[in-house]
Coordinates of C-alpha atoms in Angstrom, one line a residue:
X1 CA -31.6 14.6 92.5
X2 CA -30.1 13.5 95.9
X3 CA -27.1 15.4 97.1
X4 CA -23.7 13.6 97.1
X5 CA -22.8 12.0 100.5
X6 CA -20.4 14.1 102.5
X7 CA -17.3 11.8 102.1
X8 CA -17.7 12.1 98.3
X9 CA -17.2 15.9 98.4
X10 CA -14.7 16.2 101.3
X11 CA -11.6 15.7 99.0
X12 CA -12.8 18.9 97.1
X13 CA -13.2 20.9 100.3
X14 CA -10.6 23.6 99.3
X15 CA -12.2 24.1 95.9
X16 CA -15.7 24.4 97.6
X17 CA -14.3 27.0 100.0
X18 CA -12.8 29.0 97.2
X19 CA -16.0 29.0 95.1
X20 CA -18.2 29.8 98.1
X21 CA -15.9 32.7 99.0
X22 CA -16.2 34.0 95.4
X23 CA -20.0 33.9 95.7
X24 CA -20.1 35.5 99.1
X25 CA -17.7 38.3 98.1
X26 CA -19.8 38.9 95.0
X27 CA -22.7 39.6 97.3
X28 CA -20.6 41.9 99.5
X29 CA -19.6 43.8 96.4
X30 CA -23.1 44.1 95.1
X31 CA -24.5 45.4 98.4
X32 CA -21.6 47.7 99.3
X33 CA -21.2 49.2 95.8
X34 CA -18.1 50.1 93.8
X35 CA -16.3 51.4 97.0
X36 CA -15.9 47.9 98.2
X37 CA -13.2 46.9 95.7
X38 CA -10.3 47.1 98.2
X39 CA -12.3 45.3 100.9
X40 CA -13.3 42.5 98.5
X41 CA -9.7 42.2 97.3
X42 CA -8.2 41.8 100.8
X43 CA -11.0 39.4 101.8
X44 CA -10.2 37.4 98.7
X45 CA -6.5 37.3 99.6
X46 CA -7.5 36.2 103.2
X47 CA -9.7 33.5 101.8
X48 CA -6.9 32.1 99.6
X49 CA -4.5 32.1 102.5
X50 CA -7.0 30.2 104.7
X51 CA -7.5 27.7 101.9
X52 CA -3.7 27.2 101.7
X53 CA -3.7 26.5 105.5
X54 CA -6.6 24.1 105.2
X55 CA -5.0 22.3 102.3
X56 CA -1.7 21.9 104.1
X57 CA -3.4 20.8 107.3
X58 CA -5.3 18.1 105.3
X59 CA -2.0 16.8 104.0
X60 CA -1.2 14.9 100.7
X61 CA -3.0 11.6 101.4
X62 CA -4.3 10.1 98.2
X63 CA -8.1 10.3 98.1
X64 CA -10.8 10.2 95.4
X65 CA -14.2 11.9 95.4
X66 CA -17.1 12.8 93.2
X67 CA -17.5 9.2 91.9
X68 CA -13.7 8.9 91.2
X69 CA -13.7 12.0 89.0
X70 CA -11.7 14.1 91.5
X71 CA -8.4 13.1 93.2
X72 CA -6.2 14.6 95.8
X73 CA -2.6 13.5 96.5
X74 CA 0.8 15.1 97.4
X75 CA 1.2 16.2 93.7
X76 CA -2.2 18.0 93.8
X77 CA -1.3 19.6 97.1
X78 CA 2.0 20.9 95.9
X79 CA 0.7 22.5 92.7
X80 CA -2.5 23.9 94.4
X81 CA -0.4 25.7 96.9
X82 CA 1.6 27.3 94.1
X83 CA -1.6 28.3 92.3
X84 CA -3.1 29.8 95.4
X85 CA 0.0 31.8 96.1
X86 CA 0.1 33.0 92.6
X87 CA -3.6 34.1 92.7
X88 CA -3.2 35.8 96.0
X89 CA -0.1 37.8 94.9
X90 CA -1.8 38.7 91.6
X91 CA -4.8 40.2 93.5
X92 CA -2.4 42.2 95.8
X93 CA -0.4 43.5 92.8
X94 CA -3.6 44.6 91.0
X95 CA -5.1 46.7 93.7
X96 CA -3.1 49.9 93.4
X97 CA -2.8 49.5 89.6
X98 CA -6.5 49.2 89.1
X99 CA -7.2 52.2 91.2
X100 CA -4.7 54.4 89.3
X101 CA -6.1 53.2 85.9
X102 CA -9.7 53.7 87.1
X103 CA -10.7 50.1 86.5
X104 CA -11.0 49.2 90.2
X105 CA -14.1 47.0 90.4
X106 CA -15.0 44.4 93.0
X107 CA -15.6 41.8 90.2
X108 CA -11.9 41.5 89.5
X109 CA -10.9 39.6 92.6
X110 CA -14.1 37.5 92.3
X111 CA -13.2 36.5 88.8
X112 CA -9.7 35.6 90.0
X113 CA -11.3 33.3 92.7
X114 CA -13.5 31.6 90.1
X115 CA -10.5 31.1 87.8
X116 CA -8.6 29.7 90.7
X117 CA -11.4 27.2 91.4
X118 CA -11.1 26.0 87.8
X119 CA -7.3 25.7 88.1
X120 CA -7.6 23.6 91.3
X121 CA -10.2 21.4 89.5
X122 CA -7.7 20.9 86.7
X123 CA -4.9 19.9 89.0
X124 CA -7.2 17.3 90.7
X125 CA -8.9 16.0 87.5
X126 CA -9.2 12.2 87.5
X127 CA -11.5 11.9 84.5
X128 CA -11.7 13.5 81.0
X129 CA -15.0 15.2 82.0
X130 CA -13.7 16.8 85.1
X131 CA -10.6 17.8 83.1
X132 CA -12.7 19.7 80.7
X133 CA -14.9 21.3 83.3
X134 CA -11.9 22.6 85.2
X135 CA -10.3 24.1 82.0
X136 CA -13.6 25.8 81.0
X137 CA -14.2 27.3 84.4
X138 CA -10.7 28.7 84.4
X139 CA -10.9 30.0 80.8
X140 CA -14.3 31.7 81.1
X141 CA -13.0 33.9 83.9
X142 CA -9.7 34.5 82.2
X143 CA -11.4 35.7 79.0
X144 CA -13.1 38.5 81.0
X145 CA -10.1 39.6 83.1
X146 CA -7.9 39.8 79.9
X147 CA -10.3 42.5 78.6
X148 CA -11.0 44.1 82.0
X149 CA -9.7 47.5 80.9
X150 CA -12.7 48.1 78.7
X151 CA -11.7 51.5 77.4
X152 CA -8.5 50.2 76.0
X153 CA -8.5 48.8 72.5
X154 CA -5.5 46.7 73.3
X155 CA -7.1 45.1 76.3
X156 CA -10.3 44.4 74.4
X157 CA -8.3 42.9 71.5
X158 CA -6.4 40.8 74.0
X159 CA -9.6 39.3 75.4
X160 CA -11.1 38.7 72.0
X161 CA -7.9 36.9 70.7
X162 CA -7.7 34.8 73.8
X163 CA -11.4 33.9 73.5
X164 CA -11.3 32.9 69.8
X165 CA -8.1 30.8 70.1
X166 CA -9.2 29.4 73.5
X167 CA -12.4 28.2 71.9
X168 CA -10.4 26.6 69.1
X169 CA -8.2 24.8 71.6
X170 CA -11.2 23.6 73.6
X171 CA -12.7 22.1 70.4
X172 CA -9.4 20.2 69.7
X173 CA -9.3 19.0 73.3
X174 CA -12.9 17.8 73.2
X175 CA -12.3 16.0 69.9
X176 CA -9.4 14.2 71.5
X177 CA -11.5 13.3 74.5
X178 CA -14.2 11.9 72.3
X179 CA -11.6 9.8 70.4
X180 CA -10.1 8.4 73.6
X181 CA -13.6 7.5 74.9
X182 CA -14.6 6.0 71.6
X183 CA -11.5 3.7 71.4
X184 CA -11.5 2.7 75.1
X185 CA -15.1 3.0 76.3
X186 CA -14.2 5.0 79.4
X187 CA -13.3 8.6 80.5
X188 CA -11.8 7.6 83.9
X189 CA -8.1 7.9 84.2
X190 CA -8.0 4.7 86.2
X191 CA -10.0 2.9 83.6
X192 CA -7.8 4.3 80.8
X193 CA -4.7 3.1 82.5
X194 CA -6.0 -0.5 82.4
X195 CA -7.7 -0.4 79.0
X196 CA -4.7 -0.9 76.7
X197 CA -2.8 -3.7 78.3
X198 CA -2.4 -5.3 74.9
X199 CA -1.2 -2.1 73.3
X200 CA -2.7 1.1 72.1
X201 CA -4.7 1.6 68.9
X202 CA -3.9 4.3 66.4
X203 CA -7.2 6.1 67.2
X204 CA -6.2 6.3 70.9
X205 CA -2.8 7.8 70.0
X206 CA -4.5 10.4 67.8
X207 CA -6.9 11.2 70.7
X208 CA -3.9 11.7 73.0
X209 CA -2.3 14.0 70.4
X210 CA -5.5 16.2 70.2
X211 CA -5.8 16.5 74.0
X212 CA -2.1 17.3 74.2
X213 CA -2.7 20.1 71.6
X214 CA -5.4 21.6 73.8
X215 CA -3.2 21.5 76.9
X216 CA -0.2 22.9 74.9
X217 CA -2.3 25.9 74.1
X218 CA -3.0 26.4 77.8
X219 CA 0.7 26.4 78.7
X220 CA 1.5 28.5 75.6
X221 CA 3.9 25.9 74.1
X222 CA 5.0 26.2 70.5
X223 CA 3.4 25.9 68.0
X224 CA 0.2 26.8 70.0
X225 CA 1.7 30.0 71.5
X226 CA 0.4 32.5 69.0
X227 CA -2.0 34.2 71.5
X228 CA 0.6 34.8 74.1
X229 CA 2.6 37.9 73.0
X230 CA -0.5 39.9 72.0
X231 CA -2.5 38.9 75.1
X232 CA 0.4 39.6 77.4
X233 CA 1.0 43.0 75.9
X234 CA -2.7 44.0 75.6
X235 CA -4.0 42.8 79.0
X236 CA -3.6 45.0 82.1
X237 CA -0.2 44.4 83.6
X238 CA -1.5 42.6 86.8
X239 CA -3.6 40.4 84.6
X240 CA -0.5 39.6 82.5
X241 CA 1.3 38.7 85.7
X242 CA -1.5 36.4 86.7
X243 CA -1.6 34.8 83.3
X244 CA 2.1 34.1 83.4
X245 CA 2.0 32.2 86.7
X246 CA -1.2 30.6 88.1
X247 CA -2.9 29.3 84.9
X248 CA 0.4 28.1 83.5
X249 CA 1.2 26.2 86.7
X250 CA -2.3 24.6 86.7
X251 CA -2.1 23.6 83.0
X252 CA 1.4 22.1 83.5
X253 CA 0.1 20.1 86.4
X254 CA -2.8 18.8 84.3
X255 CA -0.5 18.0 81.4
X256 CA 1.7 16.0 83.8
X257 CA -1.2 14.1 85.4
X258 CA -2.9 13.4 82.0
X259 CA 0.2 11.8 80.5
X260 CA 1.7 10.1 83.5
X261 CA -1.3 8.5 85.3
X262 CA -3.5 7.1 82.5
X263 CA -0.9 6.9 79.8
X264 CA 2.4 6.4 81.6
X265 CA 2.7 3.0 80.0
X266 CA 2.6 4.7 76.6
X267 CA 5.5 7.0 77.3
X268 CA 7.2 5.8 74.1
X269 CA 4.3 7.1 72.0
X270 CA 3.7 10.5 73.6
X271 CA 7.3 11.3 74.4
X272 CA 8.1 12.4 70.9
X273 CA 5.2 14.9 71.0
X274 CA 6.6 16.5 74.2
X275 CA 10.1 16.4 72.8
X276 CA 9.1 18.4 69.8
X277 CA 7.0 21.1 71.6
X278 CA 9.8 21.4 74.2
X279 CA 12.5 22.0 71.6
X280 CA 10.3 24.3 69.6
X281 CA 9.3 26.3 72.7
X282 CA 13.0 26.7 73.8
X283 CA 14.1 27.8 70.4
X284 CA 11.3 30.3 69.8
X285 CA 11.6 31.6 73.3
X286 CA 15.4 32.1 72.9
X287 CA 15.4 33.7 69.4
X288 CA 12.1 35.5 69.1
X289 CA 12.7 37.6 72.3
X290 CA 15.9 39.1 71.1
X291 CA 14.3 41.8 69.0
X292 CA 11.5 42.6 71.4
X293 CA 11.2 46.3 72.6
X294 CA 8.2 45.9 74.9
X295 CA 9.0 44.3 78.2
X296 CA 5.6 42.5 78.5
X297 CA 6.1 40.9 75.0
X298 CA 9.6 40.0 76.1
X299 CA 8.2 38.3 79.2
X300 CA 5.7 36.5 76.9
X301 CA 8.5 34.9 74.8
X302 CA 10.4 34.3 78.0
X303 CA 7.5 32.3 79.5
X304 CA 7.3 30.3 76.3
X305 CA 10.9 29.4 76.6
X306 CA 10.5 28.5 80.3
X307 CA 7.6 26.2 79.4
X308 CA 10.0 24.4 77.0
X309 CA 12.5 23.8 79.8
X310 CA 9.8 22.5 82.2
X311 CA 8.6 20.1 79.5
X312 CA 12.0 18.5 79.4
X313 CA 11.2 16.9 82.8
X314 CA 7.8 15.7 81.4
X315 CA 9.6 14.3 78.3
X316 CA 11.8 12.2 80.7
X317 CA 8.6 10.6 82.0
X318 CA 10.4 9.5 85.2
X319 CA 9.9 10.3 88.8
X320 CA 13.0 12.5 88.7
X321 CA 11.7 14.3 85.7
X322 CA 8.4 15.1 87.3
X323 CA 10.3 16.3 90.4
X324 CA 12.2 18.6 88.1
X325 CA 9.0 20.0 86.6
X326 CA 7.7 20.7 90.1
X327 CA 10.9 22.4 91.2
X328 CA 11.0 24.4 88.0
X329 CA 7.4 25.7 88.3
X330 CA 7.9 26.7 92.0
X331 CA 11.0 28.7 91.2
X332 CA 9.4 30.1 88.1
X333 CA 6.6 31.4 90.2
X334 CA 8.9 33.6 92.3
X335 CA 11.0 34.8 89.4
X336 CA 8.0 35.9 87.5
X337 CA 6.2 37.5 90.4
X338 CA 9.2 39.5 91.2
X339 CA 9.8 40.6 87.6
X340 CA 6.2 41.7 87.1
X341 CA 6.3 43.6 90.4
X342 CA 9.2 45.6 88.9
X343 CA 7.2 46.1 85.7
X344 CA 4.4 47.5 87.8
X345 CA 6.8 50.0 89.2
X346 CA 7.7 51.3 85.7
X347 CA 5.7 54.6 85.9
X348 CA 6.8 58.0 84.7
X349 CA 4.8 61.2 85.1
X350 CA 1.8 59.1 86.3
X351 CA 1.7 56.8 83.3
X352 CA 2.9 53.3 82.7
X353 CA 5.9 52.8 80.5
X354 CA 6.7 49.4 79.0
X355 CA 9.6 49.9 76.6
X356 CA 12.8 48.1 77.6
X357 CA 14.7 51.2 76.8
X358 CA 12.9 53.0 79.7
X359 CA 14.9 50.9 82.1
X360 CA 18.1 52.7 81.0
X361 CA 20.1 54.0 83.9
X362 CA 17.7 52.6 86.5
X363 CA 20.7 51.7 88.8
X364 CA 21.5 55.4 89.1
X365 CA 18.0 56.6 89.9
X366 CA 16.4 53.6 91.7
X367 CA 19.3 51.3 92.7
X368 CA 17.2 48.9 94.9
X369 CA 14.7 48.4 92.1
X370 CA 17.6 47.8 89.6
X371 CA 19.2 45.3 92.0
X372 CA 16.0 43.3 92.4
X373 CA 15.4 43.2 88.6
X374 CA 19.0 42.2 88.1
X375 CA 18.5 39.2 90.4
X376 CA 15.4 38.1 88.5
X377 CA 17.1 38.5 85.1
X378 CA 20.2 36.6 86.1
X379 CA 18.0 33.8 87.6
X380 CA 15.9 33.5 84.5
X381 CA 19.1 33.2 82.5
X382 CA 20.2 30.4 84.7
X383 CA 23.3 32.0 86.3
X384 CA 24.5 30.2 89.5
X385 CA 24.0 30.4 92.4
X386 CA 20.6 31.9 91.8
X387 CA 17.5 29.7 92.0
X388 CA 16.9 29.6 88.2
X389 CA 20.2 27.8 87.7
X390 CA 19.1 24.9 89.9
X391 CA 15.6 24.6 88.3
X392 CA 17.3 24.1 84.9
X393 CA 20.0 21.9 86.3
X394 CA 17.3 19.5 87.7
X395 CA 15.4 19.1 84.4
X396 CA 18.6 18.7 82.4
X397 CA 19.8 15.9 84.8
X398 CA 16.4 14.2 84.5
X399 CA 16.7 14.2 80.7
X400 CA 20.3 12.8 80.8
X401 CA 19.2 10.0 83.2
X402 CA 16.4 9.2 80.7
X403 CA 18.8 9.1 77.8
X404 CA 17.5 12.3 76.2
X405 CA 20.9 13.7 75.5
X406 CA 20.0 15.8 72.4
X407 CA 17.2 17.5 74.4
X408 CA 19.6 18.4 77.2
X409 CA 22.1 19.8 74.7
X410 CA 19.5 21.9 73.0
X411 CA 18.3 23.2 76.4
X412 CA 21.8 24.3 77.3
X413 CA 22.4 26.0 74.0
X414 CA 19.0 27.9 74.1
X415 CA 19.8 28.9 77.7
X416 CA 23.0 30.6 76.4
X417 CA 21.1 32.4 73.6
X418 CA 18.3 33.4 76.0
X419 CA 20.9 34.8 78.4
X420 CA 21.6 37.6 75.8
X421 CA 18.3 39.4 76.3
X422 CA 18.3 39.0 80.0
X423 CA 21.8 40.3 80.4
X424 CA 21.0 43.1 78.0
X425 CA 18.4 44.5 80.5
X426 CA 21.1 44.4 83.2
X427 CA 23.4 46.3 80.9
X428 CA 20.8 48.9 80.2
X429 CA 20.1 49.5 83.9
X430 CA 23.8 49.7 84.9
X431 CA 25.7 51.1 82.0
X432 CA 23.4 53.3 80.0
X433 CA 22.4 56.9 80.7
X434 CA 19.1 57.4 82.5
X435 CA 16.2 58.7 80.4
X436 CA 14.1 59.8 83.4
X437 CA 13.1 58.8 86.9
X438 CA 10.3 56.4 87.8
X439 CA 7.6 57.7 90.0
X440 CA 7.7 57.2 93.8
X441 CA 6.5 55.6 96.0
X442 CA 5.8 52.1 94.7
X443 CA 3.6 51.0 97.6
X444 CA 4.1 48.8 100.6
X445 CA 2.5 45.8 98.9
X446 CA 4.8 45.8 95.9
X447 CA 7.8 46.4 98.1
X448 CA 7.0 43.4 100.2
X449 CA 6.5 41.2 97.1
X450 CA 9.8 42.4 95.6
X451 CA 11.7 41.7 98.8
X452 CA 10.3 38.2 99.4
X453 CA 10.7 37.2 95.7
X454 CA 14.3 38.5 95.6
X455 CA 15.3 36.8 98.8
X456 CA 13.8 33.5 97.7
X457 CA 15.5 33.6 94.3
X458 CA 18.9 34.8 95.7
X459 CA 19.1 32.6 98.8
X460 CA 17.4 29.4 97.5
X461 CA 20.8 27.6 97.4
X462 CA 21.2 28.1 101.2
X463 CA 18.1 26.1 102.2
X464 CA 16.9 24.1 99.2
X465 CA 15.8 21.1 101.3
X466 CA 12.2 21.9 101.9
X467 CA 11.3 22.5 98.2
X468 CA 13.3 19.5 97.0
X469 CA 11.8 17.2 99.6
X470 CA 8.2 18.4 98.9
X471 CA 8.7 18.0 95.2
X472 CA 10.1 14.5 95.6
X473 CA 7.1 13.5 97.7
X474 CA 4.7 15.1 95.2
X475 CA 6.3 13.4 92.2
X476 CA 6.4 9.9 93.9
X477 CA 2.6 10.1 94.4
X478 CA 2.1 9.8 90.7
X479 CA 4.2 6.6 90.6
X480 CA 2.5 4.6 93.4
X481 CA 3.9 1.3 92.0

């Protein structure tokens, strides 16, 4: 079979570079042995940084490749940069942890690179077939890293649960794709956009529902969230951090592109689906987290709630709404990275501790760590002037402009309820008696991640322009008309 001409693959150059880096580093690990883990990890981070530079240098011009199945534009560039940052930071956070837990293997960063390739493919999918290929490439790598701590029953169980439920969601997604193809005769997003000028059939609507179910599983939206708390708790902590940022950002990007580009004219039909899962996710995230005692399970329910807030922007279906989604996911990245960096510092007598009560009195023993976690908790609760307040404000305003007043009110109420468990952590750190002292030192890498994340979250309101402008440009690329 002849190779594709060079112009056809050039739009996918960043993805090609990431997957080639994964294969090259796999060979480095094989020939250098298990002692090469740190080298392969740092080379993986370097590769991701180079790809970010190349992607930014290429710009956000709208291009298609691979017979129209792949698309790059300002929206794809924005979300890919977030995914690449999340993947690079996850590899850095995992290095010291994996060494201490004796699971340091060179395959870990290689699997992260392969998963990242799938995520980038998802973000640029312009066809139902490329959509599915991207999801499966991401998922296959994630199944393995979820159970990377093979000697742990919890980690093995987490990988198995994620695999079984992931296979179920893939089946639903494929069934939805087959219905869409059967009722329209095309899998191309451009073809789909022009195939229902006279209105959509019931079969097509059902197909959209099934694909939306598959994508809702990937972003862990209610009622397809059942895997999230168990997988977050059972997986190694750096893997949990990775799950909570990069795959979620990629799946949200795919969700947005799938509904806006081919089915934007049917917003009246799919908006009620997004409205329901947004409300359900916000409610569950607010109330189910209250009684959690494990901080990783708390973060799982917190992430479900944040997905609900982000989906408010998608429910609006407008350019302002999509801009709100992009701003929300960018700020969510820094809040989550910082929080999980603190969780990775929760070590006592050489062992990880995960109970929320273990944070008691942290301000007296590790004041800098407590201050950083306090910033992230207040930001997630939406307290001004921290970045989390502006992310919620933007999606609420988009919903109001779209006439979704009930959705905005529910969002505000659940934010107030959710603030309880975030503020409770701050109360534990500053007003309760210390139960012990966390181990020192925490490592230069984690310190750098904590400082950068805290500064971005705390001082976002000083220079919001670059993010707002980038998000506006990215959102407008989905509405070329």
